[in-house]
Amino acid sequence: MMEKTFTITAKSGIHARPATVIVGLASRFDSDIHLEFKERTVDLKSIMGVMSLGIGQGAEIKVSVVGEDEQEALNALQNLLHKEGLAK
């Protein structure tokens, strides 16, 4: 299992458009990928789960990945969050 904590830097947080992009990327991997925010954990492959968290600017989130392609998945998600200016 691999985990990484991120701080959301986007002014609008994780709203519909970035959530869709993140979920789309996570869905490409076979690993189980979860997102934790304020003691709630959701499947990162579920748009409704991600949107239900209401993640705003300054929030700390934790991404957990378990599976054969966990390293590749976590690297891809980290690159996406940084490239899109969503998190650091």
PDB file of C-alpha atoms in Angstrom:
ATOM      1  CA  MET A   1       0.000   0.000   0.000  1.00  0.00           C
ATOM      2  CA  MET A   2       1.168   3.486  -0.854  1.00  0.00           C
ATOM      3  CA  GLU A   3      -0.162   6.770   0.524  1.00  0.00           C
ATOM      4  CA  LYS A   4       0.447  10.419  -0.220  1.00  0.00           C
ATOM      5  CA  THR A   5      -0.979  13.551   1.376  1.00  0.00           C
ATOM      6  CA  PHE A   6      -1.743  16.621  -0.715  1.00  0.00           C
ATOM      7  CA  THR A   7      -2.850  20.174   0.086  1.00  0.00           C
ATOM      8  CA  ILE A   8      -5.455  21.568  -2.300  1.00  0.00           C
ATOM      9  CA  THR A   9      -4.248  24.843  -3.802  1.00  0.00           C
ATOM     10  CA  ALA A  10      -6.960  25.494  -6.414  1.00  0.00           C
ATOM     11  CA  LYS A  11      -9.151  28.446  -5.391  1.00  0.00           C
ATOM     12  CA  SER A  12     -12.318  26.544  -6.283  1.00  0.00           C
ATOM     13  CA  GLY A  13     -11.175  23.299  -4.662  1.00  0.00           C
ATOM     14  CA  ILE A  14     -12.107  19.982  -6.222  1.00  0.00           C
ATOM     15  CA  HIS A  15     -15.331  20.818  -8.050  1.00  0.00           C
ATOM     16  CA  ALA A  16     -17.019  18.949 -10.924  1.00  0.00           C
ATOM     17  CA  ARG A  17     -14.467  19.449 -13.721  1.00  0.00           C
ATOM     18  CA  PRO A  18     -11.300  18.521 -11.817  1.00  0.00           C
ATOM     19  CA  ALA A  19     -13.125  15.706 -10.016  1.00  0.00           C
ATOM     20  CA  THR A  20     -14.112  14.241 -13.388  1.00  0.00           C
ATOM     21  CA  VAL A  21     -10.515  14.407 -14.627  1.00  0.00           C
ATOM     22  CA  ILE A  22      -9.138  12.815 -11.436  1.00  0.00           C
ATOM     23  CA  VAL A  23     -11.744  10.032 -11.402  1.00  0.00           C
ATOM     24  CA  GLY A  24     -11.114   9.364 -15.096  1.00  0.00           C
ATOM     25  CA  LEU A  25      -7.397   8.933 -14.479  1.00  0.00           C
ATOM     26  CA  ALA A  26      -7.884   6.767 -11.383  1.00  0.00           C
ATOM     27  CA  SER A  27     -10.280   4.518 -13.307  1.00  0.00           C
ATOM     28  CA  ARG A  28      -7.517   3.563 -15.749  1.00  0.00           C
ATOM     29  CA  PHE A  29      -5.680   1.615 -13.053  1.00  0.00           C
ATOM     30  CA  ASP A  30      -6.432  -1.834 -11.650  1.00  0.00           C
ATOM     31  CA  SER A  31      -5.386  -0.865  -8.114  1.00  0.00           C
ATOM     32  CA  ASP A  32      -7.905   0.103  -5.444  1.00  0.00           C
ATOM     33  CA  ILE A  33      -7.583   3.859  -4.969  1.00  0.00           C
ATOM     34  CA  HIS A  34      -9.188   5.759  -2.085  1.00  0.00           C
ATOM     35  CA  LEU A  35      -9.391   9.410  -1.128  1.00  0.00           C
ATOM     36  CA  GLU A  36      -9.606  10.451   2.516  1.00  0.00           C
ATOM     37  CA  PHE A  37     -10.787  13.870   3.704  1.00  0.00           C
ATOM     38  CA  LYS A  38     -12.007  14.821   7.190  1.00  0.00           C
ATOM     39  CA  GLU A  39     -12.101  11.214   8.383  1.00  0.00           C
ATOM     40  CA  ARG A  40     -14.259  10.155   5.408  1.00  0.00           C
ATOM     41  CA  THR A  41     -12.907   7.786   2.792  1.00  0.00           C
ATOM     42  CA  VAL A  42     -14.334   7.316  -0.703  1.00  0.00           C
ATOM     43  CA  ASP A  43     -13.423   5.333  -3.798  1.00  0.00           C
ATOM     44  CA  LEU A  44     -11.423   7.676  -6.041  1.00  0.00           C
ATOM     45  CA  LYS A  45     -13.020   5.964  -9.049  1.00  0.00           C
ATOM     46  CA  SER A  46     -16.464   7.263  -7.989  1.00  0.00           C
ATOM     47  CA  ILE A  47     -17.396  10.771  -9.125  1.00  0.00           C
ATOM     48  CA  MET A  48     -20.281  10.904  -6.659  1.00  0.00           C
ATOM     49  CA  GLY A  49     -18.000   9.841  -3.814  1.00  0.00           C
ATOM     50  CA  VAL A  50     -15.409  12.501  -4.614  1.00  0.00           C
ATOM     51  CA  MET A  51     -18.010  15.235  -5.076  1.00  0.00           C
ATOM     52  CA  SER A  52     -19.713  14.295  -1.789  1.00  0.00           C
ATOM     53  CA  LEU A  53     -16.608  15.318   0.168  1.00  0.00           C
ATOM     54  CA  GLY A  54     -16.857  19.020  -0.719  1.00  0.00           C
ATOM     55  CA  ILE A  55     -13.083  19.531  -0.862  1.00  0.00           C
ATOM     56  CA  GLY A  56     -12.157  23.213  -0.802  1.00  0.00           C
ATOM     57  CA  GLN A  57      -8.954  25.243  -1.085  1.00  0.00           C
ATOM     58  CA  GLY A  58      -6.481  24.562   1.716  1.00  0.00           C
ATOM     59  CA  ALA A  59      -7.893  21.103   2.452  1.00  0.00           C
ATOM     60  CA  GLU A  60      -5.527  18.229   3.174  1.00  0.00           C
ATOM     61  CA  ILE A  61      -6.416  15.011   1.397  1.00  0.00           C
ATOM     62  CA  LYS A  62      -4.798  11.597   1.494  1.00  0.00           C
ATOM     63  CA  VAL A  63      -4.687   9.260  -1.500  1.00  0.00           C
ATOM     64  CA  SER A  64      -4.179   5.558  -0.747  1.00  0.00           C
ATOM     65  CA  VAL A  65      -3.407   3.011  -3.461  1.00  0.00           C
ATOM     66  CA  VAL A  66      -3.267  -0.787  -3.162  1.00  0.00           C
ATOM     67  CA  GLY A  67      -2.562  -3.128  -6.059  1.00  0.00           C
ATOM     68  CA  GLU A  68      -0.208  -4.282  -8.761  1.00  0.00           C
ATOM     69  CA  ASP A  69       0.104  -0.875 -10.411  1.00  0.00           C
ATOM     70  CA  GLU A  70       0.019   1.214  -7.216  1.00  0.00           C
ATOM     71  CA  GLN A  71       3.295   3.067  -7.862  1.00  0.00           C
ATOM     72  CA  GLU A  72       2.296   3.984 -11.397  1.00  0.00           C
ATOM     73  CA  ALA A  73      -1.180   5.055 -10.252  1.00  0.00           C
ATOM     74  CA  LEU A  74       0.089   7.251  -7.417  1.00  0.00           C
ATOM     75  CA  ASN A  75       2.710   8.864  -9.664  1.00  0.00           C
ATOM     76  CA  ALA A  76       0.109   9.601 -12.345  1.00  0.00           C
ATOM     77  CA  LEU A  77      -2.319  11.123  -9.829  1.00  0.00           C
ATOM     78  CA  GLN A  78       0.421  13.248  -8.259  1.00  0.00           C
ATOM     79  CA  ASN A  79       1.509  14.496 -11.697  1.00  0.00           C
ATOM     80  CA  LEU A  80      -2.085  15.340 -12.609  1.00  0.00           C
ATOM     81  CA  LEU A  81      -2.754  17.244  -9.381  1.00  0.00           C
ATOM     82  CA  HIS A  82       0.432  19.278  -9.834  1.00  0.00           C
ATOM     83  CA  LYS A  83       0.037  19.841 -13.589  1.00  0.00           C
ATOM     84  CA  GLU A  84      -3.570  21.028 -13.226  1.00  0.00           C
ATOM     85  CA  GLY A  85      -2.617  23.354 -10.353  1.00  0.00           C
ATOM     86  CA  LEU A  86      -4.967  21.537  -7.988  1.00  0.00           C
ATOM     87  CA  ALA A  87      -2.607  20.535  -5.209  1.00  0.00           C
ATOM     88  CA  LYS A  88       0.922  20.551  -3.896  1.00  0.00           C
TER      89      LYS A  88
END
